[in-house]
Coordinates of C-alpha atoms and ligand atoms in Angstrom, one line a residue:
Chain A
M97 CA 3.2 -37.3 70.6
G98 CA 4.0 -34.3 68.6
I99 CA 1.0 -31.9 68.3
S100 CA 1.3 -29.0 70.8
A101 CA -1.2 -26.3 71.4
K102 CA 1.2 -24.0 69.6
D103 CA 1.0 -26.1 66.4
V104 CA -2.8 -26.0 66.6
E105 CA -2.6 -22.2 67.0
Y106 CA -0.5 -22.0 63.9
L107 CA -2.9 -24.2 61.9
A108 CA -5.8 -22.2 63.2
H109 CA -4.1 -19.0 61.9
L110 CA -3.5 -20.6 58.5
A111 CA -7.2 -21.6 58.4
R112 CA -8.3 -18.2 59.7
I113 CA -10.3 -19.6 62.6
Q114 CA -10.2 -18.3 66.1
L115 CA -9.8 -20.9 68.9
S116 CA -10.1 -20.4 72.6
P117 CA -7.2 -21.6 74.9
E118 CA -9.4 -24.5 75.9
E119 CA -10.1 -25.4 72.3
L120 CA -6.4 -25.3 71.5
Q121 CA -5.8 -27.8 74.3
R122 CA -8.7 -30.1 73.3
F123 CA -7.8 -30.1 69.6
S124 CA -4.2 -30.7 70.1
G125 CA -5.2 -33.9 72.1
Q126 CA -7.6 -34.9 69.4
L127 CA -5.2 -34.3 66.6
D128 CA -2.6 -36.3 68.4
E129 CA -5.0 -39.3 68.5
I130 CA -5.7 -38.9 64.8
L131 CA -1.9 -38.9 64.1
A132 CA -1.4 -41.9 66.3
Y133 CA -4.0 -43.7 64.2
V134 CA -2.2 -42.7 61.0
E135 CA 1.0 -44.1 62.5
K136 CA -0.8 -47.4 62.9
L137 CA -1.9 -47.3 59.3
K138 CA 1.6 -46.7 58.2
K139 CA 2.6 -50.1 59.6
A140 CA 0.2 -51.8 57.2
K141 CA 2.0 -53.8 54.5
T142 CA 1.6 -51.8 51.2
E143 CA 4.4 -53.3 49.1
G144 CA 3.1 -53.7 45.6
A145 CA 0.2 -51.3 46.1
P146 CA 0.7 -48.1 44.1
P147 CA 0.0 -44.9 46.0
T148 CA -3.4 -43.6 45.2
S149 CA -4.9 -40.1 45.4
H150 CA -8.5 -41.0 44.7
V151 CA -10.9 -43.7 45.9
L152 CA -12.8 -44.0 42.6
P153 CA -11.4 -46.4 39.9
L154 CA -11.6 -43.7 37.3
T155 CA -9.1 -41.8 35.3
N156 CA -9.0 -39.3 32.4
V157 CA -12.4 -37.6 32.9
F158 CA -12.4 -34.7 30.6
R159 CA -14.9 -32.1 29.3
E160 CA -14.6 -30.7 25.8
D161 CA -13.5 -27.0 25.4
K162 CA -17.1 -25.8 24.9
L163 CA -18.6 -22.7 26.2
Q164 CA -21.6 -23.0 28.6
P165 CA -23.7 -20.1 29.7
S166 CA -22.3 -18.2 32.7
L167 CA -24.4 -16.7 35.4
S168 CA -25.8 -13.2 34.9
N169 CA -23.9 -10.6 36.9
E170 CA -27.0 -10.1 39.1
A171 CA -27.2 -13.8 39.9
A172 CA -23.4 -14.0 40.5
L173 CA -23.7 -11.2 43.0
A174 CA -27.0 -12.2 44.6
N175 CA -25.5 -13.7 47.7
A176 CA -22.7 -11.2 48.1
P177 CA -22.6 -9.5 51.5
S178 CA -21.4 -6.3 49.9
R179 CA -21.1 -5.1 46.3
E180 CA -20.3 -2.1 44.2
G181 CA -21.6 -2.0 40.7
P182 CA -20.7 -5.2 39.0
Y183 CA -18.0 -6.0 41.6
F184 CA -17.9 -8.0 44.9
K185 CA -16.8 -5.5 47.5
V186 CA -14.4 -6.7 50.2
P187 CA -12.6 -5.1 53.2
Q188 CA -9.2 -3.8 52.3
I189 CA -6.6 -6.5 52.5
I190 CA -2.9 -6.1 52.5
D191 CA -2.0 -6.0 48.9
P192 CA 1.1 -8.1 48.1
T193 CA 1.6 -6.0 44.9
S194 CA 1.7 -2.5 46.4
Chain B
M243 CA 34.2 -11.2 47.5
E244 CA 33.3 -12.6 44.1
Y245 CA 29.9 -14.2 43.8
R246 CA 28.1 -16.2 41.2
P247 CA 24.4 -15.5 40.8
V248 CA 22.2 -18.6 40.9
I249 CA 18.9 -17.7 39.1
G250 CA 15.8 -19.7 38.3
L251 CA 12.6 -18.4 36.6
E252 CA 8.9 -19.3 36.9
V253 CA 6.8 -18.5 33.9
H254 CA 3.0 -18.5 34.0
L255 CA 1.4 -18.9 30.6
Q256 CA -2.3 -18.4 30.0
L257 CA -3.6 -20.9 27.5
K258 CA -5.8 -19.7 24.7
T259 CA -8.7 -22.1 25.2
A260 CA -12.3 -20.9 24.6
S261 CA -13.5 -22.0 28.1
K262 CA -11.9 -22.1 31.5
I263 CA -10.0 -25.0 32.9
F264 CA -12.7 -26.6 35.0
C265 CA -16.0 -25.0 33.8
G266 CA -17.6 -23.7 30.6
C267 CA -17.2 -20.0 31.3
S268 CA -15.5 -17.9 28.6
T269 CA -11.8 -16.9 29.0
L270 CA -12.3 -13.8 26.8
F271 CA -10.2 -10.8 28.0
G272 CA -11.8 -7.5 28.8
A273 CA -15.4 -8.5 29.4
S274 CA -17.4 -6.6 32.0
P275 CA -16.6 -7.6 35.6
N276 CA -18.1 -10.8 36.9
S277 CA -20.0 -11.6 33.7
Q278 CA -18.0 -14.8 32.9
V279 CA -18.5 -16.7 36.2
C280 CA -20.5 -19.7 37.2
P281 CA -21.0 -21.8 40.4
V282 CA -17.8 -23.8 39.6
C283 CA -15.4 -20.9 39.2
L284 CA -17.1 -18.9 42.0
G285 CA -16.5 -21.9 44.3
L286 CA -20.1 -22.3 45.3
P287 CA -20.9 -25.4 47.4
G288 CA -21.7 -28.7 45.7
V289 CA -20.1 -28.1 42.3
L290 CA -17.6 -30.4 40.6
P291 CA -14.7 -29.2 38.4
V292 CA -14.0 -31.2 35.2
L293 CA -10.8 -30.8 33.3
N294 CA -10.9 -29.1 29.9
R295 CA -9.3 -31.6 27.5
Q296 CA -7.8 -28.8 25.4
V297 CA -5.9 -27.5 28.5
F298 CA -4.4 -30.9 28.9
L299 CA -3.5 -31.2 25.2
Y300 CA -1.9 -27.8 25.2
G301 CA 0.0 -28.7 28.3
V302 CA 1.3 -31.9 26.8
R303 CA 2.3 -29.9 23.7
V304 CA 4.3 -27.4 25.7
A305 CA 5.9 -30.0 27.9
L306 CA 7.0 -32.0 24.8
G307 CA 8.1 -28.8 23.1
L308 CA 10.3 -28.1 26.1
Q309 CA 11.7 -31.7 25.9
C310 CA 9.9 -32.8 29.1
K311 CA 8.8 -36.3 30.0
I312 CA 5.1 -36.6 30.4
Q313 CA 4.4 -38.2 33.8
P314 CA 2.6 -41.6 33.8
T315 CA 0.2 -40.4 36.5
I316 CA -0.9 -36.8 36.7
V317 CA -2.7 -35.5 39.8
F318 CA -4.2 -32.2 40.8
H319 CA -3.7 -30.8 44.3
R320 CA -5.3 -28.0 46.3
K321 CA -2.9 -25.2 47.3
N322 CA -4.5 -23.6 50.3
Y323 CA -4.3 -19.9 51.1
F324 CA -6.7 -17.0 51.7
Y325 CA -7.0 -14.1 49.5
P326 CA -10.1 -12.3 48.1
D327 CA -9.2 -13.1 44.5
L328 CA -9.4 -16.8 45.3
P329 CA -13.0 -17.7 45.9
K330 CA -12.6 -21.3 47.0
G331 CA -9.8 -20.6 49.6
Y332 CA -7.6 -22.8 47.5
Q333 CA -6.1 -22.9 44.1
I334 CA -6.4 -26.1 42.1
S335 CA -2.8 -26.7 41.0
Q336 CA -0.3 -29.6 40.9
Y337 CA 2.2 -30.6 43.5
D338 CA 4.3 -33.8 43.4
L339 CA 2.8 -35.4 40.2
P340 CA 2.9 -32.6 37.6
L341 CA 2.3 -32.9 33.9
G342 CA 5.9 -32.9 32.8
T343 CA 9.4 -32.9 34.2
G344 CA 13.0 -33.0 33.2
G345 CA 13.1 -30.8 30.1
H346 CA 15.4 -28.2 28.7
V347 CA 15.7 -25.2 26.5
V348 CA 18.8 -24.4 24.4
V349 CA 19.4 -20.6 24.4
P350 CA 21.5 -19.2 21.5
G351 CA 23.9 -17.0 23.5
T352 CA 23.6 -13.5 24.9
A353 CA 24.5 -10.1 23.4
A354 CA 27.8 -10.2 25.3
A355 CA 28.5 -13.8 24.2
P356 CA 26.7 -14.3 20.9
G357 CA 26.7 -17.8 19.4
T358 CA 27.6 -19.5 22.7
D359 CA 24.6 -21.7 23.2
F360 CA 23.7 -22.6 26.8
K361 CA 21.2 -25.0 28.1
V362 CA 18.6 -24.3 30.8
R363 CA 17.0 -27.3 32.3
I364 CA 13.2 -27.2 32.9
H365 CA 12.3 -28.6 36.3
R366 CA 8.6 -29.0 35.7
V367 CA 5.5 -27.9 33.7
H368 CA 2.2 -28.1 35.5
M369 CA -1.4 -27.0 35.0
E370 CA -3.3 -24.8 37.3
E371 CA -6.2 -22.2 37.5
D372 CA -5.7 -18.5 37.6
A373 CA -7.1 -16.3 40.4
G374 CA -9.4 -13.3 39.9
K375 CA -8.5 -9.7 39.7
L376 CA -8.6 -7.1 42.5
V377 CA -9.2 -3.4 42.1
H378 CA -7.9 -1.5 45.1
R379 CA -9.5 1.5 46.6
P380 CA -6.9 2.3 49.3
E381 CA -8.4 5.8 50.1
E382 CA -11.8 4.3 50.8
G383 CA -10.3 1.3 52.6
Y384 CA -11.9 -1.5 50.4
S385 CA -11.2 -3.6 47.3
L386 CA -13.3 -4.7 44.4
V387 CA -13.2 -8.2 43.1
D388 CA -13.7 -9.4 39.5
L389 CA -13.7 -13.1 39.1
N390 CA -13.8 -13.4 35.3
R391 CA -10.1 -14.5 35.4
A392 CA -10.7 -17.0 38.2
G393 CA -10.4 -20.5 36.6
V394 CA -8.6 -19.3 33.4
P395 CA -6.1 -22.1 32.5
L396 CA -2.4 -21.5 33.2
L397 CA 0.7 -23.5 32.7
E398 CA 3.5 -22.9 35.1
I399 CA 7.0 -23.5 33.6
V400 CA 9.7 -23.8 36.3
S401 CA 13.3 -23.7 35.3
E402 CA 16.2 -25.1 37.2
P403 CA 18.5 -22.5 38.7
D404 CA 20.8 -22.7 35.7
L405 CA 21.0 -19.0 34.9
E406 CA 24.0 -17.0 36.0
S407 CA 23.3 -13.4 34.9
P408 CA 20.5 -11.0 34.2
E409 CA 21.5 -11.2 30.5
Q410 CA 21.1 -15.0 30.5
A411 CA 17.7 -14.7 32.2
H412 CA 16.6 -12.2 29.5
E413 CA 17.8 -14.4 26.7
Y414 CA 16.2 -17.5 28.2
L415 CA 12.8 -15.7 28.4
K416 CA 13.1 -14.6 24.8
T417 CA 13.9 -18.1 23.7
L418 CA 11.2 -19.6 25.8
K419 CA 8.6 -17.1 24.5
G420 CA 9.7 -17.9 20.9
I421 CA 9.1 -21.6 21.5
L422 CA 5.7 -20.9 23.1
E423 CA 4.7 -18.7 20.2
Y424 CA 5.6 -21.5 17.8
L425 CA 3.5 -23.9 19.8
E426 CA 0.4 -21.7 19.3
V427 CA -1.0 -22.3 22.7
S428 CA -1.1 -18.8 24.0
D429 CA -1.0 -15.1 23.0
C430 CA 2.2 -14.8 25.0
D431 CA 1.2 -11.2 25.6
M432 CA 2.9 -9.8 28.7
E433 CA 0.8 -6.6 28.7
K434 CA -2.4 -8.6 28.9
G435 CA -0.8 -10.8 31.5
S436 CA -1.0 -14.0 29.4
L437 CA 2.8 -14.4 30.0
R438 CA 4.0 -13.6 33.5
C439 CA 7.3 -14.2 35.2
D440 CA 8.7 -14.5 38.8
A441 CA 12.4 -14.9 39.4
N442 CA 14.4 -16.4 42.3
I443 CA 18.0 -15.6 42.9
S444 CA 20.7 -16.4 45.4
L445 CA 24.5 -15.8 45.4
S446 CA 27.1 -18.5 45.7
P447 CA 30.8 -17.9 46.2
A448 CA 32.3 -17.7 42.7
S449 CA 34.7 -20.5 43.7
A450 CA 31.8 -22.8 44.8
D451 CA 31.4 -26.1 43.0
R452 CA 28.7 -25.7 40.2
T453 CA 27.5 -29.2 40.5
A454 CA 26.8 -29.0 44.3
P455 CA 23.4 -27.6 45.4
P456 CA 23.6 -23.8 45.8
T457 CA 24.0 -22.7 49.4
G458 CA 22.9 -19.0 49.2
T459 CA 19.7 -17.6 50.7
K460 CA 17.0 -17.6 48.0
V461 CA 15.0 -14.5 47.3
E462 CA 11.9 -14.5 45.2
I463 CA 11.1 -11.4 43.0
K464 CA 7.6 -10.7 42.0
N465 CA 5.7 -8.0 40.0
L466 CA 7.9 -8.3 36.9
N467 CA 6.0 -6.9 34.0
S468 CA 8.5 -7.1 31.2
F469 CA 11.6 -9.1 30.2
K470 CA 13.5 -5.8 30.8
A471 CA 12.1 -5.6 34.3
V472 CA 13.3 -9.2 35.0
A473 CA 16.9 -8.3 34.0
R474 CA 16.9 -5.0 35.9
S475 CA 15.5 -6.5 39.1
L476 CA 18.1 -9.3 39.0
A477 CA 21.0 -6.9 38.4
Y478 CA 19.6 -4.9 41.4
E479 CA 19.4 -8.0 43.6
I480 CA 22.9 -9.2 42.7
K481 CA 24.2 -5.8 43.9
R482 CA 22.1 -5.7 47.0
Q483 CA 22.8 -9.2 48.1
G484 CA 26.5 -8.9 47.3
R485 CA 26.8 -5.8 49.4
A486 CA 24.9 -7.3 52.3
L487 CA 27.1 -10.4 52.2
D488 CA 30.3 -8.4 52.0
A489 CA 29.1 -6.4 55.1
G490 CA 28.6 -9.7 56.9
E491 CA 24.8 -9.4 57.1
K492 CA 22.5 -12.4 57.0
L493 CA 20.1 -12.4 54.1
M494 CA 16.4 -13.3 54.7
Q495 CA 14.6 -15.9 52.6
E496 CA 11.8 -13.7 51.4
T497 CA 9.6 -12.4 48.5
R498 CA 10.5 -9.0 47.2
L499 CA 8.5 -6.8 44.9
W500 CA 10.1 -5.0 42.0
D501 CA 9.3 -1.3 41.7
D502 CA 9.9 -0.5 38.0
V503 CA 9.7 3.3 38.5
Q504 CA 12.2 3.5 41.4
G505 CA 14.3 0.6 40.0
M506 CA 14.5 -1.3 43.2
T507 CA 13.1 -4.3 45.0
Q508 CA 11.3 -4.1 48.4
G509 CA 10.7 -6.8 50.9
M510 CA 7.1 -7.8 51.6
R511 CA 6.4 -8.2 55.3
S512 CA 6.8 -11.9 55.3
K513 CA 4.1 -12.9 57.8
E514 CA 1.5 -11.5 55.4
F515 CA 2.1 -14.4 53.0
A516 CA 2.7 -17.6 54.8
H517 CA 4.3 -20.1 52.4
D518 CA 2.5 -22.9 54.0
Y519 CA 0.0 -24.1 51.5
R520 CA -0.9 -27.4 53.0
Y521 CA -1.1 -29.1 49.6
F522 CA -3.4 -32.2 49.4
P523 CA -4.8 -34.2 46.5
E524 CA -7.9 -32.6 44.9
P525 CA -10.6 -35.1 45.7
D526 CA -13.0 -33.6 43.1
L527 CA -10.7 -34.5 40.2
V528 CA -9.7 -38.0 39.2
P529 CA -6.1 -38.8 38.3
F530 CA -5.0 -38.7 34.7
A531 CA -2.9 -41.3 32.9
V532 CA -2.6 -40.7 29.3
P533 CA -1.9 -43.6 26.9
S534 CA 1.5 -43.2 25.2
E535 CA -0.1 -43.3 21.7
E536 CA -2.0 -40.1 22.5
I537 CA 1.2 -38.4 23.7
D538 CA 3.0 -39.6 20.6
R539 CA 0.2 -38.1 18.5
V540 CA 0.7 -34.7 20.1
G541 CA 4.4 -35.1 19.7
K542 CA 4.1 -35.8 16.0
G543 CA 1.9 -32.7 15.6
L544 CA 4.6 -30.4 17.0
P545 CA 5.6 -27.7 14.6
E546 CA 9.2 -27.0 13.6
L547 CA 10.6 -25.1 16.6
P548 CA 13.0 -22.0 16.4
R549 CA 16.2 -24.0 16.7
Q550 CA 15.4 -26.4 13.9
R551 CA 14.0 -23.6 11.8
A552 CA 17.2 -21.6 12.2
Q553 CA 19.3 -24.5 11.1
R554 CA 17.0 -24.9 8.0
F555 CA 17.4 -21.2 7.2
V556 CA 21.2 -21.7 7.2
D557 CA 21.0 -24.7 5.0
Q558 CA 18.2 -23.6 2.6
Y559 CA 18.8 -19.8 2.3
K560 CA 22.6 -19.8 3.0
L561 CA 22.2 -17.3 5.8
P562 CA 24.8 -16.7 8.5
T563 CA 23.8 -18.5 11.7
A564 CA 23.4 -15.2 13.6
D565 CA 20.9 -14.0 11.0
A566 CA 19.0 -17.3 11.0
V567 CA 18.8 -17.3 14.8
A568 CA 17.6 -13.7 14.9
L569 CA 15.0 -14.2 12.2
T570 CA 13.5 -17.4 13.7
S571 CA 13.4 -16.3 17.3
S572 CA 10.0 -14.8 16.6
R573 CA 7.6 -16.9 14.6
S574 CA 6.0 -13.9 13.0
T575 CA 9.3 -12.6 11.7
A576 CA 10.3 -16.0 10.4
D577 CA 6.9 -16.5 8.7
Y578 CA 7.3 -13.0 7.2
Y579 CA 10.7 -13.9 5.9
E580 CA 9.6 -17.1 4.3
A581 CA 6.6 -15.3 2.7
C582 CA 9.1 -12.9 1.1
I583 CA 11.3 -15.7 -0.1
R584 CA 8.3 -17.4 -1.8
L585 CA 7.6 -14.1 -3.7
L586 CA 11.1 -13.8 -5.1
P587 CA 11.5 -14.6 -8.8
K588 CA 12.5 -18.2 -9.2
G589 CA 16.0 -19.1 -9.9
K590 CA 17.6 -15.9 -8.6
E591 CA 17.0 -16.1 -4.9
A592 CA 20.5 -16.4 -3.6
S593 CA 21.4 -12.7 -3.2
P594 CA 17.9 -11.4 -2.4
C595 CA 17.7 -14.0 0.4
K596 CA 20.4 -12.2 2.3
A597 CA 19.1 -8.8 1.2
V598 CA 15.6 -9.5 2.6
A599 CA 17.2 -10.7 5.9
N600 CA 19.3 -7.6 6.1
W601 CA 16.2 -5.3 5.7
L602 CA 14.2 -7.4 8.2
L603 CA 16.9 -7.4 10.9
G604 CA 18.1 -3.8 10.1
D605 CA 15.7 -1.1 9.0
L606 CA 12.5 -2.9 9.6
A607 CA 13.5 -4.1 13.1
R608 CA 14.5 -0.5 13.9
E609 CA 11.2 0.8 12.6
M610 CA 9.3 -1.7 14.7
N611 CA 11.3 -0.5 17.7
E612 CA 10.7 3.1 17.0
R613 CA 7.0 2.7 16.4
N614 CA 6.8 0.4 19.3
V615 CA 4.8 -2.2 17.4
D616 CA 4.7 -5.7 18.5
G617 CA 5.7 -8.0 15.7
I618 CA 6.2 -7.3 12.0
E619 CA 2.4 -7.3 11.2
G620 CA 2.2 -4.1 13.2
L621 CA 4.2 -2.2 10.5
K622 CA 1.6 -2.7 7.8
F623 CA 4.3 -3.5 5.3
P624 CA 3.4 -6.8 3.7
P625 CA 6.0 -9.2 2.4
G626 CA 5.2 -8.2 -1.2
H627 CA 6.3 -4.6 -0.4
L628 CA 9.7 -5.7 0.9
V629 CA 10.3 -7.9 -2.1
E630 CA 9.4 -5.0 -4.3
L631 CA 11.9 -2.8 -2.5
V632 CA 14.7 -5.3 -2.7
D633 CA 13.9 -5.7 -6.4
L634 CA 14.0 -1.9 -7.0
I635 CA 17.6 -1.9 -5.7
D636 CA 18.6 -5.1 -7.4
S637 CA 17.6 -3.9 -10.8
G638 CA 19.4 -0.6 -10.3
K639 CA 16.2 1.5 -10.3
I640 CA 17.0 3.1 -6.9
S641 CA 20.2 3.2 -4.8
G642 CA 20.4 1.6 -1.3
K643 CA 20.3 5.1 0.2
M644 CA 17.2 6.0 -1.7
A645 CA 15.6 2.8 -0.7
K646 CA 15.7 3.9 3.0
E647 CA 13.8 7.0 2.1
V648 CA 11.3 5.0 0.0
L649 CA 10.8 2.6 3.0
T650 CA 10.1 5.5 5.4
E651 CA 7.6 7.0 2.9
A652 CA 6.0 3.6 2.2
L653 CA 5.5 3.0 5.9
Q654 CA 4.0 6.4 6.5
S655 CA 1.7 6.4 3.5
G656 CA 0.9 2.7 3.2
Q657 CA 1.8 2.9 -0.5
S658 CA 3.9 0.2 -2.1
P659 CA 7.6 1.1 -2.7
A660 CA 7.2 1.1 -6.5
A661 CA 4.3 3.5 -6.1
V662 CA 6.4 5.8 -3.8
V663 CA 9.2 5.8 -6.4
Q664 CA 6.7 6.7 -9.1
A665 CA 4.9 9.4 -7.1
K666 CA 8.1 11.1 -5.9
G667 CA 9.8 10.8 -9.2
L668 CA 12.7 9.1 -7.4
S669 CA 14.7 7.0 -9.6
Q670 CA 18.3 6.5 -10.0
V671 CA 20.1 8.2 -12.8
T672 CA 21.7 5.5 -14.8
D673 CA 22.0 7.6 -17.9
R674 CA 25.8 7.9 -18.6
E675 CA 25.5 11.2 -20.4
S676 CA 23.8 13.1 -17.6
I677 CA 26.2 11.7 -15.0
R678 CA 29.1 12.7 -17.2
A679 CA 27.8 16.3 -17.4
A680 CA 27.5 16.5 -13.6
A681 CA 31.0 14.9 -13.2
R682 CA 32.6 17.6 -15.5
K683 CA 31.1 20.3 -13.2
V684 CA 32.5 18.5 -10.1
L685 CA 36.0 18.4 -11.6
E686 CA 35.8 22.1 -12.4
E687 CA 34.8 22.9 -8.9
Q688 CA 37.4 20.6 -7.3
P689 CA 40.6 21.2 -9.2
Q690 CA 42.8 20.3 -6.2
A691 CA 41.2 16.9 -5.7
A692 CA 41.5 16.2 -9.4
A693 CA 45.2 17.1 -9.3
D694 CA 45.7 14.9 -6.2
Y695 CA 44.2 12.0 -8.1
K696 CA 46.6 12.5 -11.0
Q697 CA 49.5 12.5 -8.5
G698 CA 48.5 9.0 -7.4
K699 CA 46.2 9.8 -4.4
G700 CA 43.6 7.2 -5.1
Q701 CA 41.3 8.2 -2.2
S702 CA 40.5 11.5 -3.7
L703 CA 38.4 9.6 -6.2
M704 CA 36.0 8.7 -3.4
F705 CA 35.9 12.3 -2.4
L706 CA 34.9 13.3 -5.9
V707 CA 32.3 10.5 -6.1
G708 CA 30.9 11.9 -2.9
Q709 CA 30.7 15.4 -4.4
L710 CA 29.0 14.0 -7.5
M711 CA 26.4 12.1 -5.4
R712 CA 25.7 15.4 -3.6
K713 CA 25.3 17.3 -6.8
T714 CA 22.8 14.8 -8.0
K715 CA 21.1 14.6 -4.6
G716 CA 21.9 10.9 -4.3
A717 CA 20.2 10.0 -7.5
A718 CA 23.3 8.9 -9.5
N719 CA 24.1 5.3 -9.6
P720 CA 27.2 5.2 -7.4
G721 CA 29.0 2.5 -9.4
L722 CA 28.4 4.4 -12.6
A723 CA 29.5 7.7 -11.0
Q724 CA 32.8 6.2 -10.0
E725 CA 33.4 4.7 -13.5
V726 CA 32.6 8.0 -15.3
L727 CA 34.8 10.1 -12.9
R728 CA 37.8 7.7 -13.3
E729 CA 37.3 7.8 -17.1
L730 CA 37.3 11.6 -17.2
L731 CA 40.3 11.9 -14.9
E732 CA 42.4 9.3 -16.8
N733 CA 41.7 11.2 -20.1
R734 CA 42.6 14.6 -18.8
Ligands
ZN973 ZN1 -17.2 -20.8 35.5

C-alpha cells in the first residue's frame, strides 16, 4: 500500500516530532494497516446515511455572549517555562511578517 | 505579451462581541498582556469550547448581507499548524461546511470607469478564532507572546477571483467595508486590525477565455495594512509577474509579503510555512443546523444597505446617482446627510438637498482628508452647523466664497457658522447704495474696460465685477454687483 517511510517523515515534520529510522519504518507499516482498515470501511453500504462529523446526536449548542472571569495574569503564566513581565517568553521563531 | 490579472481577496473581520468566540474572556482591545485569557483560550488540557451565539448571529447577518446562502449543516474544523501565537497547535476554523456560500457584492464602478457597476462573487463566509500577538525581540533572540487576542471571533470573507485590476480591488474593499459598517457587526478599523486583507493574484493571457478556470500561478500577498497597500502591492505584482513571464521564467506558487516602505513584495522562504493544515472535524464542537425561521428573522432585521440607500437618495432627494453613491458608501456620512435633511425647513428642501450634498462631498470631504479624520464625526461639525451654513448662503447673508472661510473658522474654533459670521462681522453687502458707490469708483479706475463694454465687449463686464468684488473684499453680493454695474454702464 501507499505509506512510505518518506511520507511518515513528512508527517512527523508537520507534527514537529522526531522519529528514528526504525520508528519511520515501523510507523509506516502501522499506518498502512490503519489505511487498509479504512479501505475496508469504505466498502460498507452508506447510501442514505448522511455524512457525520460528530458521534453525539446534538446540534446547536451555544453559549450566550456573556463575560466570565478570566484568569489572573499570574495564574495564566504559572506553568510557563519562561516569562518576561506579563508575557510568555518563547525562543525566536522565524517571523512570517518580517 | 498582454496579460489579464486574476485577483481574489480574503478579508478577516473581527466581530464586536463582548466575549470571545468559544469562552467568556473579554475581547476588549488594548488590555494589559495576558489579562483576558482562560483555560479555554490558552488551550489547557481538558477544556471544551462552546460557540458564542452572537458570533453565529453576526455571521449569519454578514452572510445574508453579502447575498450568501446559509448552509444547512455548519461544521467547525481544526486547522493544524505550529506557531507560538497559536496555543493549541491548531486554529478552530471551518473547512468544507462553512457558514455561507455563493454570495455577491455589486461595486459601483471605479474612478477610471465611474458608474459602471461590476459584480464580485463571494465564494464563502466562515467563522474562526483569531491567534495571539507576538512581540519580537530580534536582537535578544526571543519573542514575547500575548494571548489576549487568541479566541477573538473572526469572519473570513473570501471573494472569487473576479477582480481584474488594483483599482477594482480597491473599490471592492471600499464597497465591502461600507456594507459591513451598515451591518454593525464590527468596528471595521484597519488600524486596530479589526479589518484585515490578504490578496491573491495570477496573470492569464489577455486572450484567455474568462469563463475557463485561470491557469496562471497564484501568488498570495500578506501584510497589507490599508486599502492603498492592497492596490499598490497588486500593481507591483502585476508588473513583476508580467516581466518574469515575458522573460520566460517560471513563477512559483508562494506567499509574498508587502513592504509598504520599499513599495515591493518579497517572497517568504516557502518551507517555513507548510500549507498542509491537515484539516479534520473539531470533535469538541457539535454541528450546527439552524432552522430557516431563525435565518429569516435575521434576514428581516437587516438594515437598508448602501446600494438600496443610494437608490432611495436618488428618488427621495433628487440627487445625481454619483452623489448618492458617494454619500451612502460610508454609513456615517449617509446618516449625517439625512440628519441635515431632517433639519432643513419644511417645504423648501429641494435646492438645499443638493447644496448639503455638495458641501459634504466637496469641502467637508477635503477637510476630513486634510485633517486625517476617520469619518465625519471626527470633524466636530454637527449636522446643525452645516444646515446653518447652507441657510446663510441661501438667504444671501454670505456669499459662497465667504462660506468657505466661515467653514474653516468654524472647524477651527468649534463655533457655529452663524456665530462666526457675527464675531467676524462677515456679512454680505446687499445694500444697493453702498455697492453703487464702490461700482462708481471701479468705473473711474478702469475707463478702458468701461469703454470696451460700451463697444459691445460683454466679457469686460465680468472683469469689472471682479474688480468690484476685490474692492469690497468679497463682501458684495455678486449678483447685485453685476446688476448695479450694468445699470451704471448702460446709463453712461
Ligand atoms: Zn478565554
